[in-house]
XYZ file of C-alpha atoms in Angstrom:
636
model
C -64.183 -22.206 66.192
C -66.825 -24.749 65.167
C -67.421 -24.473 61.174
C -71.262 -23.318 60.241
C -73.289 -25.918 58.321
C -75.472 -24.632 54.957
C -78.969 -25.393 56.376
C -80.259 -29.059 54.024
C -83.714 -28.650 53.034
C -86.275 -31.541 54.459
C -86.787 -33.429 51.313
C -83.100 -34.204 50.677
C -82.972 -35.761 54.993
C -86.017 -37.859 53.948
C -84.592 -39.419 51.003
C -81.184 -40.002 52.835
C -81.957 -41.268 56.302
C -85.403 -43.157 54.127
C -82.301 -44.789 51.808
C -80.825 -46.370 55.505
C -81.249 -50.125 56.157
C -83.505 -50.962 59.220
C -79.690 -51.257 60.807
C -77.470 -48.535 59.887
C -80.822 -46.466 61.071
C -80.387 -47.768 64.756
C -76.455 -46.135 64.598
C -77.898 -42.596 63.512
C -78.431 -40.881 66.086
C -74.951 -41.424 67.583
C -73.517 -40.565 64.158
C -74.557 -37.246 63.725
C -74.196 -36.426 67.576
C -70.375 -35.349 66.721
C -70.697 -34.542 63.784
C -70.666 -30.529 63.511
C -67.572 -30.301 65.447
C -66.524 -32.445 63.398
C -67.389 -30.296 60.065
C -64.768 -28.361 58.130
C -65.084 -25.081 55.937
C -63.117 -25.392 52.441
C -62.529 -22.783 50.648
C -64.965 -23.077 48.111
C -67.280 -22.414 50.296
C -68.238 -26.936 50.499
C -68.163 -28.538 53.943
C -66.443 -31.190 54.726
C -66.738 -34.455 57.124
C -64.187 -37.071 58.194
C -65.427 -40.359 59.880
C -62.637 -42.360 60.099
C -59.590 -42.970 57.039
C -62.228 -43.635 54.149
C -65.314 -42.067 54.898
C -65.383 -37.802 53.825
C -68.086 -36.538 53.387
C -68.729 -33.028 51.311
C -71.903 -30.698 51.687
C -71.875 -28.378 48.559
C -74.478 -25.310 49.406
C -76.056 -24.214 45.980
C -75.175 -20.176 45.009
C -78.215 -19.673 48.005
C -76.391 -21.489 50.708
C -78.784 -24.445 50.971
C -78.155 -28.388 50.296
C -80.511 -28.763 47.819
C -80.057 -31.692 45.181
C -79.319 -34.680 46.742
C -76.190 -34.972 44.638
C -74.612 -31.779 46.946
C -73.622 -34.079 49.292
C -71.501 -37.222 48.637
C -69.359 -39.312 50.843
C -66.475 -41.424 49.259
C -67.645 -44.678 50.897
C -68.187 -47.749 49.477
C -71.578 -47.580 50.315
C -72.665 -44.007 49.277
C -75.356 -43.271 48.688
C -77.431 -44.874 50.606
C -74.310 -44.821 53.557
C -74.609 -43.914 57.528
C -71.783 -41.488 57.578
C -73.816 -38.896 53.963
C -77.035 -39.421 56.473
C -75.695 -38.318 59.470
C -73.609 -35.184 58.217
C -76.893 -33.628 56.774
C -79.005 -34.915 59.366
C -76.427 -32.764 61.658
C -76.895 -29.349 59.413
C -80.312 -26.707 60.142
C -83.598 -27.416 58.417
C -84.001 -24.952 55.989
C -87.044 -22.845 54.590
C -88.851 -24.392 51.503
C -89.704 -22.749 48.706
C -93.570 -24.065 47.450
C -93.338 -24.580 43.715
C -93.677 -21.242 41.537
C -97.316 -20.491 40.589
C -98.277 -19.443 37.322
C -98.888 -15.610 37.689
C -103.071 -14.467 37.108
C -102.892 -11.615 34.530
C -104.371 -9.374 36.383
C -102.796 -9.328 39.656
C -98.856 -9.977 37.992
C -97.818 -6.429 39.027
C -98.755 -6.827 42.885
C -98.276 -10.667 43.206
C -95.310 -11.642 45.763
C -94.506 -15.225 45.993
C -94.042 -17.276 50.282
C -93.194 -19.883 51.423
C -95.775 -22.450 54.244
C -92.636 -21.336 56.086
C -91.843 -18.111 56.130
C -89.967 -16.134 58.757
C -92.248 -14.447 61.773
C -92.324 -11.075 60.657
C -92.119 -10.313 64.351
C -89.562 -9.607 67.062
C -92.195 -10.915 69.303
C -92.033 -14.987 68.405
C -89.052 -16.606 67.136
C -90.714 -20.284 66.460
C -93.318 -20.686 64.815
C -96.110 -19.792 65.178
C -97.158 -16.077 63.526
C -96.061 -12.939 63.891
C -96.978 -9.640 64.431
C -96.619 -8.766 61.280
C -97.149 -11.775 58.734
C -100.193 -13.196 60.361
C -100.210 -15.873 57.502
C -102.328 -15.480 54.586
C -105.948 -17.128 53.529
C -107.518 -16.527 50.705
C -111.675 -16.355 51.145
C -113.435 -19.616 52.130
C -115.310 -19.242 48.311
C -112.258 -19.291 46.334
C -111.264 -22.102 48.204
C -111.760 -25.514 45.918
C -112.492 -29.145 48.119
C -110.112 -31.365 48.450
C -108.922 -33.546 46.515
C -107.808 -37.269 47.258
C -103.511 -36.357 46.985
C -104.613 -33.685 49.699
C -106.491 -36.001 52.132
C -104.107 -38.804 51.780
C -100.868 -36.478 52.568
C -102.891 -34.975 55.138
C -103.990 -38.483 56.638
C -99.799 -39.721 56.180
C -98.960 -36.374 58.041
C -101.385 -37.613 61.171
C -99.402 -40.636 61.192
C -95.949 -39.444 61.063
C -96.830 -37.077 64.052
C -99.022 -39.463 65.916
C -95.997 -41.081 65.940
C -93.424 -38.570 66.994
C -95.810 -37.861 69.971
C -95.579 -41.365 71.356
C -92.034 -41.523 70.707
C -91.428 -38.222 72.655
C -88.219 -36.326 72.610
C -86.519 -38.995 74.130
C -87.544 -41.877 70.988
C -88.049 -38.982 68.545
C -84.528 -39.425 67.106
C -83.521 -38.882 63.808
C -85.604 -41.498 61.897
C -88.720 -40.510 63.430
C -87.585 -36.800 62.720
C -87.409 -38.009 58.754
C -90.396 -39.438 58.568
C -92.244 -36.299 59.721
C -89.570 -34.375 57.185
C -91.510 -37.544 54.783
C -94.486 -36.732 55.181
C -94.653 -32.573 54.952
C -92.140 -33.388 51.792
C -96.232 -35.077 50.413
C -98.897 -32.713 52.044
C -96.210 -29.702 50.456
C -96.423 -31.290 46.791
C -100.252 -31.742 47.458
C -100.794 -28.038 48.351
C -100.995 -27.983 51.772
C -98.489 -25.687 52.955
C -99.575 -24.709 55.943
C -99.545 -28.354 57.219
C -96.278 -29.227 55.966
C -95.299 -25.793 58.102
C -96.625 -27.113 61.643
C -94.689 -30.489 60.723
C -90.825 -28.236 60.227
C -91.863 -26.560 63.216
C -92.374 -29.762 65.201
C -89.654 -31.466 63.279
C -87.161 -27.796 65.087
C -88.296 -28.189 67.727
C -87.784 -32.573 68.128
C -83.794 -31.020 67.614
C -83.952 -28.178 70.074
C -84.962 -30.363 72.521
C -83.231 -33.404 71.889
C -79.556 -30.148 72.200
C -80.608 -29.033 74.609
C -80.240 -25.382 73.566
C -80.425 -22.829 76.016
C -83.592 -21.107 73.511
C -85.852 -24.046 74.109
C -89.094 -24.934 75.943
C -91.685 -27.860 76.254
C -94.509 -25.571 76.078
C -93.349 -24.764 72.862
C -92.970 -27.320 71.071
C -96.289 -29.015 72.742
C -98.663 -26.379 70.983
C -96.429 -27.236 67.898
C -97.839 -31.028 68.336
C -101.114 -30.172 69.102
C -101.086 -27.003 65.771
C -99.664 -30.265 63.904
C -101.821 -32.640 65.218
C -104.468 -30.737 64.927
C -104.745 -29.310 61.528
C -103.427 -32.424 59.722
C -106.358 -34.597 61.702
C -109.033 -32.336 60.793
C -107.398 -32.181 56.670
C -107.484 -36.368 56.912
C -110.981 -35.739 57.422
C -111.264 -33.671 53.614
C -112.638 -31.001 54.978
C -111.117 -28.064 52.165
C -110.950 -25.665 55.820
C -108.936 -21.972 54.413
C -107.144 -21.572 57.120
C -105.686 -24.517 57.902
C -104.897 -25.405 53.667
C -104.068 -22.174 53.482
C -101.850 -21.037 50.773
C -98.540 -20.882 48.998
C -98.894 -17.651 47.096
C -100.217 -14.090 48.541
C -102.057 -12.741 46.314
C -102.060 -8.555 46.676
C -105.198 -6.952 44.773
C -105.264 -3.337 43.616
C -105.873 -1.226 46.963
C -105.711 1.822 45.178
C -105.140 4.645 46.341
C -103.762 5.482 50.213
C -102.293 7.169 52.279
C -101.179 5.874 55.810
C -99.787 6.725 58.749
C -96.004 6.239 60.194
C -97.138 4.213 63.931
C -93.825 2.921 64.441
C -91.123 0.050 63.989
C -90.706 -2.472 65.534
C -87.181 -5.207 64.530
C -88.127 -8.308 63.152
C -85.811 -11.509 63.909
C -86.767 -15.419 63.413
C -85.540 -18.543 64.567
C -84.498 -19.862 60.900
C -81.824 -17.073 60.243
C -83.994 -14.137 58.616
C -83.844 -10.319 59.705
C -85.174 -6.607 59.403
C -87.543 -4.608 60.436
C -91.452 -3.887 59.819
C -92.823 -0.400 60.273
C -97.204 -0.676 61.111
C -98.647 2.492 59.026
C -102.393 3.534 60.065
C -104.965 4.962 57.588
C -107.190 7.672 58.194
C -110.223 5.761 58.985
C -107.998 3.566 61.449
C -107.445 0.204 58.614
C -103.707 -0.958 59.649
C -101.065 -1.440 56.771
C -97.637 -2.690 57.264
C -94.147 -2.812 55.147
C -91.697 -4.946 55.489
C -87.875 -5.796 54.617
C -86.745 -9.339 55.742
C -83.790 -11.431 54.546
C -82.018 -13.869 55.425
C -79.233 -11.697 58.195
C -80.395 -12.833 61.901
C -79.235 -9.932 64.395
C -76.488 -7.926 61.837
C -79.876 -7.563 59.392
C -82.448 -7.091 62.405
C -80.185 -4.084 64.422
C -79.715 -2.167 60.933
C -83.202 -2.216 58.815
C -83.903 0.060 61.081
C -82.699 2.405 59.174
C -82.850 0.740 55.604
C -84.526 2.316 52.388
C -88.280 2.021 51.964
C -88.451 0.030 48.781
C -92.157 1.123 47.468
C -92.966 3.275 44.616
C -89.548 5.363 44.701
C -90.149 6.594 48.475
C -87.198 8.494 49.411
C -87.742 7.624 53.225
C -85.865 5.031 55.436
C -87.813 2.855 57.936
C -86.904 5.067 60.739
C -88.543 8.532 59.022
C -91.219 6.675 57.590
C -92.243 5.274 61.324
C -92.876 9.094 62.796
C -93.962 10.069 58.431
C -96.723 9.402 56.172
C -97.046 8.351 52.597
C -99.752 9.445 49.626
C -99.763 5.720 47.810
C -101.197 5.754 44.424
C -101.954 2.114 42.683
C -101.337 0.590 46.153
C -101.144 -3.279 46.337
C -102.759 -4.671 49.786
C -102.106 -8.061 50.669
C -104.740 -9.668 52.703
C -103.219 -9.223 55.939
C -102.709 -5.671 55.015
C -99.091 -5.540 54.231
C -98.097 -3.033 51.281
C -96.505 -4.528 47.900
C -93.596 -2.881 45.941
C -95.242 -4.061 42.616
C -94.868 -1.945 39.215
C -97.027 1.007 38.909
C -97.287 1.155 42.738
C -95.898 5.404 43.240
C -95.567 6.748 46.405
C -94.986 10.238 47.990
C -93.945 11.444 52.370
C -96.403 13.146 53.827
C -95.386 14.982 57.155
C -95.288 13.184 60.379
C -98.404 12.832 63.103
C -98.306 12.842 67.202
C -99.651 9.595 68.904
C -102.281 12.336 70.017
C -103.271 13.533 66.297
C -104.619 11.298 62.868
C -105.840 8.046 63.402
C -103.328 6.794 66.387
C -105.381 8.970 68.887
C -108.751 6.660 68.734
C -105.883 3.414 69.979
C -105.446 5.097 72.337
C -109.190 5.995 73.013
C -110.540 2.683 74.539
C -109.591 0.297 78.244
C -107.257 -2.265 77.131
C -109.840 -4.881 78.132
C -112.389 -3.543 75.699
C -109.825 -3.884 72.933
C -108.949 -7.218 73.959
C -112.473 -8.870 74.324
C -113.004 -7.062 70.871
C -110.057 -9.215 69.387
C -111.422 -12.295 71.078
C -115.247 -11.809 70.257
C -114.701 -14.754 67.433
C -112.760 -17.991 66.215
C -110.913 -15.709 63.339
C -110.630 -12.176 65.707
C -108.352 -14.500 67.656
C -107.097 -15.226 65.268
C -106.032 -11.488 65.368
C -105.190 -11.368 68.299
C -102.014 -12.919 68.064
C -100.541 -9.973 65.668
C -102.900 -6.656 67.042
C -101.155 -3.723 68.631
C -103.304 -2.537 71.084
C -102.901 0.944 73.436
C -103.049 2.042 76.860
C -102.234 4.520 79.454
C -100.297 3.260 82.233
C -98.903 4.302 85.815
C -94.799 2.197 86.426
C -95.370 0.258 89.980
C -92.117 -1.182 89.592
C -90.657 -4.602 88.443
C -91.426 -7.794 89.836
C -89.350 -10.829 88.340
C -88.480 -10.812 84.348
C -91.525 -8.481 84.472
C -92.926 -4.670 84.610
C -95.932 -4.201 86.977
C -98.311 -1.279 85.453
C -102.419 -0.321 86.404
C -103.958 1.382 83.011
C -105.251 5.013 84.331
C -108.906 3.763 83.659
C -111.409 2.955 87.300
C -110.606 -0.827 89.064
C -107.555 -1.502 86.230
C -106.448 -4.809 86.835
C -101.935 -4.776 87.060
C -100.758 -5.411 84.140
C -97.360 -7.021 83.022
C -95.179 -5.619 80.241
C -92.471 -8.511 78.616
C -89.761 -7.535 76.244
C -91.410 -7.761 72.480
C -88.144 -10.629 72.127
C -85.896 -10.461 75.172
C -82.830 -10.521 72.274
C -79.818 -9.244 74.738
C -78.604 -7.903 72.466
C -82.037 -5.656 71.119
C -83.396 -3.009 73.684
C -86.737 -4.037 74.563
C -84.938 -5.747 78.233
C -82.963 -2.804 79.027
C -85.600 0.458 78.379
C -88.617 -1.329 80.142
C -85.768 -1.731 82.799
C -85.006 1.947 82.937
C -88.993 2.489 82.381
C -89.329 0.218 86.119
C -86.790 2.026 88.011
C -89.465 5.032 88.229
C -92.441 4.239 89.813
C -94.846 6.210 88.986
C -94.518 7.603 86.245
C -96.714 8.103 83.838
C -96.864 5.908 80.814
C -98.086 5.424 76.862
C -98.167 2.433 75.349
C -98.681 0.615 72.049
C -97.747 -3.155 71.757
C -99.398 -6.616 71.785
C -101.696 -8.842 73.666
C -99.730 -12.161 75.120
C -102.500 -14.251 74.797
C -100.498 -17.548 76.664
C -99.516 -15.140 80.077
C -102.653 -13.418 82.029
C -102.870 -9.853 81.775
C -99.475 -9.281 79.954
C -98.370 -7.133 77.131
C -95.142 -6.445 75.259
C -95.197 -3.143 74.096
C -93.112 -2.098 70.582
C -93.274 1.430 71.616
C -94.071 4.202 74.568
C -94.654 7.638 74.480
C -95.841 10.358 76.931
C -99.438 10.714 78.476
C -100.183 14.392 77.195
C -100.715 16.394 79.909
C -99.095 14.342 82.372
C -96.082 16.185 84.906
C -94.461 12.893 85.361
C -93.460 11.350 82.411
C -91.420 10.924 78.894
C -89.545 13.822 78.000
C -88.552 13.116 74.405
C -86.917 14.702 72.192
C -89.342 16.833 69.586
C -88.263 14.828 66.438
C -88.881 11.559 67.746
C -93.245 13.096 67.825
C -93.793 11.547 70.949
C -93.253 7.845 70.602
C -89.659 5.040 71.046
C -89.819 2.867 68.784
C -88.620 0.424 72.281
C -86.747 -1.688 69.479
C -84.192 0.528 67.858
C -84.126 3.478 70.699
C -82.808 3.541 74.326
C -84.044 4.658 76.993
C -81.818 7.458 78.367
C -81.327 9.662 81.704
C -82.929 12.809 79.797
C -86.168 11.513 78.472
C -86.921 10.389 82.601
C -88.811 13.882 84.332
C -85.846 14.681 87.638
C -86.351 12.625 90.270
C -87.680 16.015 92.527
C -90.894 15.035 90.751
C -91.335 11.123 91.489
C -92.219 11.858 95.474
C -95.022 14.703 94.263
C -96.166 12.100 91.468
C -96.438 8.680 93.938
C -98.019 11.591 95.971
C -101.463 12.922 94.298
C -101.412 9.338 92.669
C -102.078 7.739 96.313
C -99.887 4.865 97.493
C -98.544 2.508 94.606
C -98.528 -1.511 95.723
C -95.515 -3.004 94.834
C -97.409 -7.082 95.402
C -96.850 -9.148 92.551
C -100.653 -8.755 90.072
C -102.643 -12.051 91.194
C -102.748 -14.750 88.284
C -105.636 -16.726 87.705
C -104.006 -18.456 85.271
C -100.918 -20.234 87.587
C -103.110 -20.080 90.057
C -105.619 -22.791 88.377
C -104.995 -26.259 88.685
C -104.841 -26.343 84.643
C -101.417 -27.239 84.965
C -101.758 -30.249 86.065
C -103.348 -30.765 82.303
C -100.423 -28.944 81.053
C -97.486 -31.274 82.970
C -99.851 -34.864 81.757
C -98.809 -33.218 78.390
C -95.709 -31.831 78.068
C -94.700 -35.920 80.079
C -96.109 -36.979 77.133
C -94.473 -34.873 74.297
C -91.039 -35.202 76.608
C -90.673 -38.569 77.591
C -93.709 -40.424 75.164
C -97.026 -42.547 75.392
C -94.850 -44.438 77.645
C -94.191 -42.207 80.198
C -98.175 -40.806 80.486
C -99.099 -44.786 81.396
C -96.542 -45.108 84.092
C -98.596 -41.840 85.429
C -101.665 -43.617 85.108
C -100.844 -46.520 87.437
C -101.792 -46.844 90.966
C -103.582 -44.196 92.915
C -101.563 -41.254 91.860
C -104.016 -39.939 88.947
C -107.359 -40.013 90.792
C -105.005 -37.528 93.496
C -104.042 -36.157 90.831
C -107.284 -34.512 88.843
C -109.550 -34.428 92.255
C -108.267 -30.168 92.541
C -109.830 -29.889 88.557
C -113.179 -32.078 89.899
C -112.724 -30.081 92.998
C -112.834 -27.156 90.973
C -115.564 -27.149 88.440
C -112.689 -28.174 86.209
C -114.604 -31.550 85.211
C -114.445 -31.311 81.360
C -110.629 -31.031 81.859
C -110.104 -34.458 85.217
C -112.090 -36.483 82.659
C -109.997 -35.943 79.601
C -106.938 -36.448 81.162
C -107.979 -39.346 83.200
C -108.728 -40.526 79.045
C -105.617 -39.368 77.930
C -103.306 -41.338 81.092
C -105.391 -44.783 80.303
C -105.273 -44.541 76.786
C -101.827 -44.571 77.177
C -101.366 -47.583 79.233
C -104.062 -49.278 76.822
C -101.472 -51.973 74.739
C -103.514 -55.351 73.974
C -101.425 -58.184 73.016
C -103.439 -61.761 72.177
C -102.767 -65.039 72.680
C -98.974 -64.073 71.132
C -97.932 -62.105 73.492
C -98.062 -59.853 69.920
C -100.132 -55.907 70.421
C -103.223 -56.402 69.033
C -103.700 -52.927 68.085
C -99.945 -50.685 67.908
C -101.920 -47.890 66.212
C -100.742 -44.629 67.267
C -103.970 -43.232 66.680
C -106.297 -43.599 69.676
C -103.591 -41.861 72.343
C -102.792 -38.874 69.962
C -106.290 -38.584 69.284
C -106.785 -38.491 72.911
C -103.973 -36.249 73.196
C -105.404 -34.076 71.167
C -108.804 -33.584 73.098
C -106.852 -33.098 76.478
C -104.741 -30.069 74.785
C -107.276 -28.957 73.052
C -109.314 -28.099 76.427
C -106.835 -27.118 78.009
C -105.760 -24.545 75.478
C -109.203 -23.127 75.070
C -109.624 -23.219 79.044
C -106.391 -21.130 79.491
C -107.043 -18.911 76.503
C -110.569 -17.879 78.937
C -109.127 -16.882 81.776
C -106.355 -14.939 80.198
C -109.149 -13.356 78.769
C -111.028 -13.089 81.859
C -107.481 -11.557 83.417
C -107.790 -8.268 81.850
C -110.845 -7.425 83.523
C -110.355 -6.501 87.278
C -112.943 -6.212 89.731
C -114.924 -2.982 91.445
C -111.554 -3.444 94.145
C -108.891 -2.826 91.117
C -107.832 -6.844 91.263
C -108.092 -9.453 88.937
C -111.042 -11.637 89.021
C -109.928 -15.432 90.942
C -109.128 -18.463 89.316
C -111.771 -21.156 89.552
């Protein structure tokens, strides 16, 4: 059995690679490849790596189990610490989440201020990488409180842009340890300059490059493409001197005084991040419809995510656990609230349990009062709200159609509604999301009340976190009374006794009419935009050279003709410009590159990627709206 390696903070790895000579850097990838399998755990908690007879590398993590200092990685060879062995061992270890420098607490908010890291784990089972998730949208400061960027911040952003452009031009095939170390060094500089969001974006790209090169099963090229797009956009805008609070981010989550609050539990969902964090987040609603959450996320991975569902709520002496709070309520005095609605456990906060309420009563009822299409349209109404759409929960009543591939087809119970796809909020096999949806799919015609998160990367797709019976429906769920009319799909497993008897199915389906079994149309998949997406992903996988190969000959003209015929001329022009820029390698009279900078290529790639993301988002938004005959609008 292989030994688990301790995480290493990015700056330690970057410094080790930077100290190598050019000759040793060429050998680093090969030296790193077999390190993990050769690691040996010691009784004192250290991990050793044997390189021949004279070189023994030892990693001695600190009390937190992380290698945070250069002195915690040693080698016995004569070249240490500037040796290949030490850099290879550090490169084989996973990257640790970085902790920002401790800011001075503000006296007025000291009791209600919590520290967070720039790469804090996503607090939602709906997203594993790095993109920010359901329960923990990244906090930002108001535009009035954000000063203009300093010269150090602009310089750090420019350095990060250059490192990202070099990594994009190299691609996965050439994006080895040296390229990753350059990104980590630039990310560390951005962190010291006070640009935590840029640092977090760079760390996601490095983790994605590692996953791709190691061919991990969880790796998706589309995710890495999105990470590159976010990193280049963030670094490019900041390097121009724009002090956008949404791009600078903040290393500190400031909790403000919220006075007295009364909240009701809505549901809970497990949290499982790709960086080893696990826990639970419980969603709450106030009588005025304001949304809040209480989370408990710590290192521990899957085991902690599964067990935290019944962990005690650490808030003002409340005696509830998360299972009880999800179906109960709290009256909070002296509440502290973060900008995204997270309730803090500062000094002076007192909480008293309240009786629970069903979804049909209290603040939860309006969530199911309007069609899902209207709820999604409201979330996408402005750019700021579009970002919140990734984290917001919406509700709707649906009728089960059946399984289709890896998703469950349902139709909303409103006139002319399109078919919706339900996908697991988290696909991990040890969590019950997938099993619950599979069991629901075996009951065509079942009426179901769904609370979920819209997936804005897919057409008309909802990721449910909780379900319940539809009031007044005969063929619907039959849940125990103590569940208060809902089941948390990440913690409770639906059994046969929770479904209506089989003899009720025929009558229900007969009343509702024939249920179509065909898959729903997908305007995103049907649109020829996939040609641009393939070109961008080709660049991420194979680098600039792979895109240049696609530009040669007449293949490019044939590839982008369908885009122009479909009216997507801007996408075709941007893809053509990207391919031309990738193949532009001017040389001087001596055959040397006259313009070796990757900036032009990176800007062309970013322009095409940004346009593609906007076009795909428009198609996804349109897929929630049906035509009068109930069909989803066709792609252009």
